[in-house]
Structures are given as C-alpha cells and as structure tokens.
C-alpha cells in the first residue's frame, strides 16, 4: 500500500509538471505526502491496523484519508465489521451519531444510505480499546469543511 501511495503521487506530479508552461513551473507548489500505520494486537488472535494517508498535490488543501484493516491471525483472513458487531446495529448507531453531531447541519441529502454502504466496506473500520472505529472520509456525507466523520461503536 505504501509503495502504491508513493507511486501514484509521483505519477500525478510528473503528469502535472509535463503540462505546465515555463511561467507556471516557478509557481508550482511542491507535493508532499505522509503515511502512518499503527498496529494493535487484540487477544493474540486479532490484529487491527489503522492507516492514515495525507497528500498535497497542488490543490486548495491537503487530501486526507484514513482506512483500516483487521485480520484473524489464526487464518490470516481479512475480517469484516459483521465479524464483530451486527452491521444493521452499526449503521443505525453511526447514522444517529451523525444526526446528533455538531456537524449535522452540513450533512448531504441521502447521507444515511452512504453510511449503510460504508459499514459493508472492509477498509472502513479498525478496532480500538474503545470499540470499533468507523471512519467516513471527507466529501462522502458532508463537504470538506465538515472534515472526516469518525464514529466509535461500542462492543459489548
């Protein structure tokens, strides 16, 4: 994932530079990127990773993305959210959290369906000591000004 992240960023920068005029090259903003991975082991049987990637590619602002991956160490299998909690419960929980957040007035129409889809994606969550963290990226349910939505679903 790290190699792909760097390769994609480099390819994008090269393509843009090739299309710049001589007068634009002097004002071309440098690209930057950061990639952070944290790994947590739970009960010697579950490994959960959080991946935070940020990049600036000359636009208005940095692009930020947070994803997760959780594996069963016995089989090496990538786990889904439903391995830990009922997906309908998780969807209802995060929809309610979004509706009652201080950013509720910024939510796009139809955000509920987007959140229901999100809980089915394998890279949308990771485990923490506080429960299951589900991350909804910027622009999915609200504008950039709202930022990413991060939900912690408690697990009994």
XYZ file of C-alpha atoms in Angstrom:
156
model
C 0.000 0.000 0.000
C 2.848 2.403 0.818
C 4.605 1.697 -2.475
C 1.377 2.266 -4.409
C 0.721 5.501 -2.491
C 4.167 6.898 -3.384
C 3.998 5.679 -6.985
C 0.572 7.277 -7.569
C 1.710 10.567 -6.040
C 4.863 10.637 -8.174
C 2.937 9.823 -11.353
C 0.420 12.602 -10.642
C 3.184 15.169 -10.017
C 5.026 14.180 -13.203
C 1.861 14.460 -15.312
C 1.070 17.911 -13.974
C 4.657 19.153 -14.429
C 4.703 17.995 -18.041
C 1.597 20.090 -18.749
C 2.848 23.298 -17.093
C 4.119 26.227 -19.114
C 7.520 27.780 -18.355
C 5.899 30.646 -16.456
C 3.867 28.206 -14.314
C 6.770 25.980 -13.255
C 8.220 28.677 -10.969
C 4.964 28.840 -9.004
C 4.364 25.087 -8.881
C 3.730 24.069 -5.276
C 5.797 21.128 -4.084
C 3.984 17.876 -3.482
C 4.087 16.343 -0.041
C 2.828 13.150 1.472
C 2.633 11.355 4.767
C 1.683 7.781 5.552
C 1.257 6.462 9.067
C 0.291 2.919 10.040
C -0.489 1.838 13.564
C -0.979 -1.797 14.510
C -2.838 -3.136 17.529
C -2.994 -6.737 18.671
C -6.130 -7.961 20.450
C -6.181 -11.190 22.449
C -3.333 -12.683 20.400
C -5.892 -13.616 17.732
C -6.918 -10.348 16.080
C -4.595 -7.777 14.514
C -6.095 -4.412 13.554
C -4.357 -1.694 11.547
C -5.143 1.973 11.063
C -3.648 3.659 8.003
C -3.609 7.458 7.735
C -2.507 8.921 4.397
C -2.195 12.600 3.617
C -1.067 14.236 0.421
C -0.844 17.694 -1.066
C -0.952 17.730 -4.842
C -1.162 21.449 -5.534
C -4.876 21.915 -4.929
C -6.683 24.056 -2.400
C -5.880 21.801 0.551
C -4.277 18.576 1.644
C -6.167 15.366 0.948
C -6.535 13.113 3.982
C -7.648 9.504 4.062
C -7.941 7.057 6.921
C -8.590 3.374 6.384
C -8.370 0.219 8.416
C -7.777 -3.491 8.073
C -8.416 -6.190 10.641
C -7.142 -9.747 10.364
C -7.693 -13.016 12.177
C -4.238 -14.328 12.989
C -5.362 -17.960 13.053
C -6.314 -17.896 9.369
C -4.777 -14.637 8.106
C -8.244 -13.771 6.847
C -9.338 -10.154 6.455
C -12.244 -9.605 8.836
C -15.444 -7.704 8.108
C -17.363 -5.499 10.507
C -20.036 -8.198 10.847
C -17.419 -10.473 12.455
C -17.568 -8.155 15.487
C -20.981 -6.485 15.523
C -24.306 -6.621 13.675
C -23.958 -4.362 10.589
C -27.511 -3.020 10.911
C -26.819 -2.047 14.517
C -23.563 -0.345 13.480
C -25.282 1.510 10.610
C -28.136 2.702 12.848
C -25.651 3.741 15.526
C -23.461 5.849 13.236
C -26.467 7.391 11.455
C -27.764 8.556 14.837
C -24.299 9.827 15.794
C -24.099 11.831 12.550
C -27.595 13.278 13.056
C -26.744 14.435 16.578
C -23.222 15.685 15.833
C -22.267 19.354 15.833
C -21.883 18.992 12.046
C -25.416 17.654 11.450
C -26.478 20.799 9.599
C -23.770 20.113 6.979
C -24.873 16.568 6.075
C -25.705 15.874 2.432
C -29.151 14.606 1.480
C -29.106 10.814 1.428
C -26.196 10.532 3.871
C -27.949 7.616 5.586
C -27.542 5.368 2.528
C -23.862 6.304 2.231
C -23.293 5.287 5.859
C -25.151 1.997 5.339
C -22.816 1.267 2.409
C -19.773 2.272 4.461
C -20.304 -0.428 7.104
C -20.012 -3.082 4.361
C -16.575 -1.923 3.207
C -13.675 -3.959 4.580
C -11.342 -0.966 4.911
C -13.819 1.366 6.668
C -13.047 0.248 10.230
C -10.403 -0.791 12.696
C -10.518 -1.930 16.325
C -9.534 0.193 19.308
C -9.709 -0.221 23.057
C -12.846 1.979 22.911
C -14.652 -0.243 20.408
C -14.889 -0.267 16.648
C -13.757 2.882 14.905
C -15.584 3.547 11.642
C -14.166 6.340 9.508
C -16.229 8.155 6.904
C -13.913 10.090 4.565
C -14.303 13.740 3.652
C -16.902 14.539 0.983
C -18.840 11.270 1.417
C -21.617 12.561 3.684
C -20.704 16.236 4.079
C -18.486 18.910 2.480
C -14.741 19.227 3.113
C -15.377 21.896 5.765
C -17.021 19.241 7.949
C -13.938 17.019 7.768
C -13.998 13.270 8.089
C -16.525 11.744 10.435
C -15.088 9.276 12.974
C -17.510 7.049 14.866
C -16.737 4.737 17.783
C -19.230 1.883 18.007
C -19.140 0.247 21.444
C -18.861 -3.520 21.548
C -20.301 -5.467 24.467
